[in-house]
Amino acid sequence: MIEKIKNLFPKENEIPKDYDVKPIIADEYLLNGKIVKFKGEFQDVYSPVMVLNKSGKYEQKYLGKYPLMTEEHSQKALNAAMNAYDKGKGVWPTMRVEERINCVLKFVEELKKKKEIVVKLIMWEIGKSFSDSEKEFDRTVEYILDTVEALKELDRNSSKFIISQGVYAQVKRSPLGVVLCMGPYNYPLNETYTTLIPALIMGNTVIFKPPKFGVLLHTVLVESFAKSFPPGVVNTIYGDGKTVVGPLMESGNIDVLAFIGSSKVADILKHKHPKPHRLRSVLGLDAKNAAIILEDADIDVAVKECVTGALSFNGQRCTALKILFVHKNFQNTFIEKFVREIENLKFGMPWEDGVKLTPMPELDRVEYLKSLIEDAVKKGAKIINEFGGESNGTFLYPAVVYPVKKNMRLWTEEQFGPVIPFTYFEDIKDPLDYVVNSNYGQQVSIFSKDPKRISALTDVLVNQVSRVNLNSQCQRGPDILPFTGRKDSAEGTLSVSDALRVFSIRSLFAFKGTEENKKTVTRILKERESKFISTDFIF
Ligand code: G3H
């Protein structure tokens, strides 16, 4: 095993041809509908995958570079987005819903043409397995198509007139303004688009900044955006957040902040806005989801779900199970099976068939995770799986740490990596207290077959978190379900249909039901004179 970890990384010539990519020099960006050549400094991009260099040392594979923009660049992007929105008078915010849908459908066609390169770049830039990178791409396409259907449904339902107390009203939804979209590195395509697409389709204009890792995959899509949307509707910025994002927020001209990342950064960004009451925020933030395994649980189901829940994409999911509470009566059997299941997980390079554990984007992540393990061990916990915590460069073999106690960093810190803190309980009060007092409130998993226990626990837990999962890991999907959280975990709700709501506001057209008014409105509808006042049925 140690040998396998030591020899994990390939030589350049051992990389299978079908998966290899040439370095991408991304020297163009999208501004006001035009693809502009960038002049300035660049940021080099390296993969989590390390390869042997000429001097016989392993180093992260070079993938290319992207523009390190300045404040001036981001100001230009903001101006373009503001002009395209034109205080709600622009072509895009006043366009018929059907026409906006057509632009988004055109974009999906363009996006599909780029599947091969985008999937490869997800894999190379963040180290996600090839099959999971493919799944991320397909899930994104499906999400966009579902969004289109959800908008049609929303439009159909709101096209009828409501009559009350002699007032006739058509209640619809209108855009909010300029949206700043920033997605996370663990789902660089999917989670960026789960805010970007609903924001666009509702008539907002967008500035979007890719995450720290997973930038190049967005640079190959600028042409697809340029071909699909009117000028200024989508604008991309790249570079250091402090330089390019800070000034945008300080300008007070961002109407919606759509951000998926840490609550610390979200707070910094929100505080920069001079008129916070004008800013809407749609945030997906930190989480420390717990699994509570009761004494009557089906151990095999619990083990399987907890291993996937804790280790899919090396635990780099906001929904990952980040602490496990196992009932004392069968903790030994559970732990034994859990450790065995981990030993069966294939680790290696992301292109390998069936690989489950892969390298992480930064060497610093490995150091950070090791410091969490060290802290727990110093305070009395043990690594209970063989080779747990062994590392090589950007790769860390999963460590199961037991028993984790209140005074250890792993008790509260969101590890976001392959370290699994375990603890046991006799009284259900202990895991409940943990969830109740946690700073986070995203999801929880309970494992049990007892209807009474499940009901009692769920009734309390639904007031602590926003999703209680029975006998399964925590997860965001299916995407039609609401995805949100309490406390430091989220602001606003995302799902295919909820996202359309968070990026828009209800607006209505109302009139007193006089004969004259009815005649006038009938004429507007017949002649299709308004884009808002309309009873069109979008097929
Ligand atoms: O990183 C957080 C993601 O939203 C999790 O999504 O549960 O589908 O992996 P997932």
PDB file of C-alpha atoms in Angstrom, residues 360-486:
ATOM      1  CA  MET A 360      -6.572  17.463  -4.263  1.00  0.00           C
ATOM      2  CA  PRO A 361      -6.094  20.866  -5.909  1.00  0.00           C
ATOM      3  CA  GLU A 362      -3.490  22.265  -3.512  1.00  0.00           C
ATOM      4  CA  LEU A 363      -0.559  21.060  -1.455  1.00  0.00           C
ATOM      5  CA  ASP A 364      -1.805  23.398   1.289  1.00  0.00           C
ATOM      6  CA  ARG A 365      -5.020  21.375   1.625  1.00  0.00           C
ATOM      7  CA  VAL A 366      -3.013  18.281   2.515  1.00  0.00           C
ATOM      8  CA  GLU A 367      -1.043  20.233   5.122  1.00  0.00           C
ATOM      9  CA  TYR A 368      -4.231  21.667   6.597  1.00  0.00           C
ATOM     10  CA  LEU A 369      -5.910  18.261   6.862  1.00  0.00           C
ATOM     11  CA  LYS A 370      -2.799  16.787   8.460  1.00  0.00           C
ATOM     12  CA  SER A 371      -2.832  19.554  11.049  1.00  0.00           C
ATOM     13  CA  LEU A 372      -6.426  18.599  11.953  1.00  0.00           C
ATOM     14  CA  ILE A 373      -5.407  14.969  12.363  1.00  0.00           C
ATOM     15  CA  GLU A 374      -2.346  15.911  14.458  1.00  0.00           C
ATOM     16  CA  ASP A 375      -4.451  18.085  16.721  1.00  0.00           C
ATOM     17  CA  ALA A 376      -6.901  15.235  17.384  1.00  0.00           C
ATOM     18  CA  VAL A 377      -4.126  12.700  17.964  1.00  0.00           C
ATOM     19  CA  LYS A 378      -2.367  15.055  20.371  1.00  0.00           C
ATOM     20  CA  LYS A 379      -5.602  15.298  22.339  1.00  0.00           C
ATOM     21  CA  GLY A 380      -6.154  11.535  22.595  1.00  0.00           C
ATOM     22  CA  ALA A 381      -7.777  10.332  19.349  1.00  0.00           C
ATOM     23  CA  LYS A 382      -6.332   7.620  17.119  1.00  0.00           C
ATOM     24  CA  ILE A 383      -6.179   7.024  13.393  1.00  0.00           C
ATOM     25  CA  ILE A 384      -7.930   3.681  13.236  1.00  0.00           C
ATOM     26  CA  ASN A 385      -7.419   2.656   9.628  1.00  0.00           C
ATOM     27  CA  GLU A 386      -4.101   1.381   8.379  1.00  0.00           C
ATOM     28  CA  PHE A 387      -2.229   3.985   6.279  1.00  0.00           C
ATOM     29  CA  GLY A 388      -4.820   6.618   7.239  1.00  0.00           C
ATOM     30  CA  GLY A 389      -3.298  10.076   6.772  1.00  0.00           C
ATOM     31  CA  GLU A 390      -0.377   8.837   4.608  1.00  0.00           C
ATOM     32  CA  SER A 391       0.305  11.349   1.888  1.00  0.00           C
ATOM     33  CA  ASN A 392       2.229  11.960  -1.280  1.00  0.00           C
ATOM     34  CA  GLY A 393       2.222  15.507  -2.654  1.00  0.00           C
ATOM     35  CA  THR A 394      -1.374  16.495  -3.327  1.00  0.00           C
ATOM     36  CA  PHE A 395      -2.771  13.095  -2.338  1.00  0.00           C
ATOM     37  CA  LEU A 396      -3.942  12.194   1.153  1.00  0.00           C
ATOM     38  CA  TYR A 397      -5.105   8.691   1.993  1.00  0.00           C
ATOM     39  CA  PRO A 398      -8.347   8.889   4.056  1.00  0.00           C
ATOM     40  CA  ALA A 399      -7.911   8.971   7.804  1.00  0.00           C
ATOM     41  CA  VAL A 400     -10.621   7.688  10.145  1.00  0.00           C
ATOM     42  CA  VAL A 401     -10.085   9.512  13.431  1.00  0.00           C
ATOM     43  CA  TYR A 402     -11.614   8.142  16.655  1.00  0.00           C
ATOM     44  CA  PRO A 403     -12.895   9.107  19.195  1.00  0.00           C
ATOM     45  CA  VAL A 404     -13.254  12.764  18.344  1.00  0.00           C
ATOM     46  CA  LYS A 405     -14.110  15.001  21.287  1.00  0.00           C
ATOM     47  CA  LYS A 406     -15.311  18.544  21.886  1.00  0.00           C
ATOM     48  CA  ASN A 407     -11.828  19.980  22.494  1.00  0.00           C
ATOM     49  CA  MET A 408     -10.531  18.873  19.076  1.00  0.00           C
ATOM     50  CA  ARG A 409     -10.590  21.033  15.957  1.00  0.00           C
ATOM     51  CA  LEU A 410     -12.211  18.205  14.001  1.00  0.00           C
ATOM     52  CA  TRP A 411     -15.275  18.550  16.244  1.00  0.00           C
ATOM     53  CA  THR A 412     -16.212  21.919  14.759  1.00  0.00           C
ATOM     54  CA  GLU A 413     -13.995  22.707  11.740  1.00  0.00           C
ATOM     55  CA  GLU A 414     -15.296  21.837   8.288  1.00  0.00           C
ATOM     56  CA  GLN A 415     -12.487  19.620   7.004  1.00  0.00           C
ATOM     57  CA  PHE A 416     -13.622  19.491   3.339  1.00  0.00           C
ATOM     58  CA  GLY A 417     -11.332  16.543   2.639  1.00  0.00           C
ATOM     59  CA  PRO A 418     -10.712  12.830   3.279  1.00  0.00           C
ATOM     60  CA  VAL A 419     -10.617  12.922   7.094  1.00  0.00           C
ATOM     61  CA  ILE A 420     -13.512  11.236   8.882  1.00  0.00           C
ATOM     62  CA  PRO A 421     -14.074  12.128  12.538  1.00  0.00           C
ATOM     63  CA  PHE A 422     -15.913   9.423  14.451  1.00  0.00           C
ATOM     64  CA  THR A 423     -17.441   9.504  17.867  1.00  0.00           C
ATOM     65  CA  TYR A 424     -19.851   7.337  19.847  1.00  0.00           C
ATOM     66  CA  PHE A 425     -22.916   8.046  21.971  1.00  0.00           C
ATOM     67  CA  GLU A 426     -25.099   6.242  24.498  1.00  0.00           C
ATOM     68  CA  ASP A 427     -27.681   8.929  24.959  1.00  0.00           C
ATOM     69  CA  ILE A 428     -29.301  10.430  21.834  1.00  0.00           C
ATOM     70  CA  LYS A 429     -29.092  13.757  23.647  1.00  0.00           C
ATOM     71  CA  ASP A 430     -25.367  13.958  22.724  1.00  0.00           C
ATOM     72  CA  PRO A 431     -25.639  13.977  18.916  1.00  0.00           C
ATOM     73  CA  LEU A 432     -28.739  16.137  19.203  1.00  0.00           C
ATOM     74  CA  ASP A 433     -26.863  18.669  21.334  1.00  0.00           C
ATOM     75  CA  TYR A 434     -24.123  18.642  18.724  1.00  0.00           C
ATOM     76  CA  VAL A 435     -26.495  19.532  15.902  1.00  0.00           C
ATOM     77  CA  VAL A 436     -28.428  22.073  17.989  1.00  0.00           C
ATOM     78  CA  ASN A 437     -25.252  23.903  19.082  1.00  0.00           C
ATOM     79  CA  SER A 438     -23.435  23.714  15.759  1.00  0.00           C
ATOM     80  CA  ASN A 439     -22.812  26.912  13.813  1.00  0.00           C
ATOM     81  CA  TYR A 440     -23.980  25.080  10.734  1.00  0.00           C
ATOM     82  CA  GLY A 441     -27.438  23.959   9.719  1.00  0.00           C
ATOM     83  CA  GLN A 442     -27.395  22.334   6.305  1.00  0.00           C
ATOM     84  CA  GLN A 443     -28.382  18.648   6.571  1.00  0.00           C
ATOM     85  CA  VAL A 444     -28.192  15.580   8.767  1.00  0.00           C
ATOM     86  CA  SER A 445     -28.414  11.831   8.125  1.00  0.00           C
ATOM     87  CA  ILE A 446     -30.116   9.461  10.539  1.00  0.00           C
ATOM     88  CA  PHE A 447     -29.836   5.695  10.306  1.00  0.00           C
ATOM     89  CA  SER A 448     -32.584   3.659  11.949  1.00  0.00           C
ATOM     90  CA  LYS A 449     -35.538   1.355  11.236  1.00  0.00           C
ATOM     91  CA  ASP A 450     -37.590   2.365  14.258  1.00  0.00           C
ATOM     92  CA  PRO A 451     -40.564   4.576  13.291  1.00  0.00           C
ATOM     93  CA  LYS A 452     -40.855   6.012  16.813  1.00  0.00           C
ATOM     94  CA  ARG A 453     -37.216   7.004  17.100  1.00  0.00           C
ATOM     95  CA  ILE A 454     -37.131   8.356  13.547  1.00  0.00           C
ATOM     96  CA  SER A 455     -40.223  10.491  14.155  1.00  0.00           C
ATOM     97  CA  ALA A 456     -39.025  11.892  17.478  1.00  0.00           C
ATOM     98  CA  LEU A 457     -35.614  12.765  16.052  1.00  0.00           C
ATOM     99  CA  THR A 458     -36.911  14.226  12.803  1.00  0.00           C
ATOM    100  CA  ASP A 459     -39.387  16.485  14.591  1.00  0.00           C
ATOM    101  CA  VAL A 460     -36.496  18.173  16.397  1.00  0.00           C
ATOM    102  CA  LEU A 461     -33.933  18.025  13.592  1.00  0.00           C
ATOM    103  CA  VAL A 462     -36.095  19.754  10.978  1.00  0.00           C
ATOM    104  CA  ASN A 463     -35.841  22.859  13.150  1.00  0.00           C
ATOM    105  CA  GLN A 464     -32.044  22.632  13.154  1.00  0.00           C
ATOM    106  CA  VAL A 465     -31.165  21.826   9.552  1.00  0.00           C
ATOM    107  CA  SER A 466     -32.933  22.093   6.241  1.00  0.00           C
ATOM    108  CA  ARG A 467     -32.930  18.443   5.198  1.00  0.00           C
ATOM    109  CA  VAL A 468     -33.099  15.275   7.274  1.00  0.00           C
ATOM    110  CA  ASN A 469     -32.023  12.194   5.320  1.00  0.00           C
ATOM    111  CA  LEU A 470     -33.190   8.790   6.416  1.00  0.00           C
ATOM    112  CA  ASN A 471     -30.827   5.852   5.865  1.00  0.00           C
ATOM    113  CA  SER A 472     -28.898   7.737   3.236  1.00  0.00           C
ATOM    114  CA  GLN A 473     -26.012  10.152   2.915  1.00  0.00           C
ATOM    115  CA  CYS A 474     -26.636  13.910   2.704  1.00  0.00           C
ATOM    116  CA  GLN A 475     -26.894  15.332  -0.786  1.00  0.00           C
ATOM    117  CA  ARG A 476     -28.165  18.232  -2.815  1.00  0.00           C
ATOM    118  CA  GLY A 477     -30.032  16.289  -5.489  1.00  0.00           C
ATOM    119  CA  PRO A 478     -32.395  15.596  -7.109  1.00  0.00           C
ATOM    120  CA  ASP A 479     -32.188  19.196  -8.296  1.00  0.00           C
ATOM    121  CA  ILE A 480     -35.924  19.780  -8.112  1.00  0.00           C
ATOM    122  CA  LEU A 481     -35.692  19.588  -4.296  1.00  0.00           C
ATOM    123  CA  PRO A 482     -35.007  22.774  -2.305  1.00  0.00           C
ATOM    124  CA  PHE A 483     -31.363  23.169  -1.336  1.00  0.00           C
ATOM    125  CA  THR A 484     -30.732  25.556   1.529  1.00  0.00           C
ATOM    126  CA  GLY A 485     -29.475  25.744   5.109  1.00  0.00           C
ATOM    127  CA  ARG A 486     -29.763  27.558   8.422  1.00  0.00           C
TER     128      ARG A 486
END
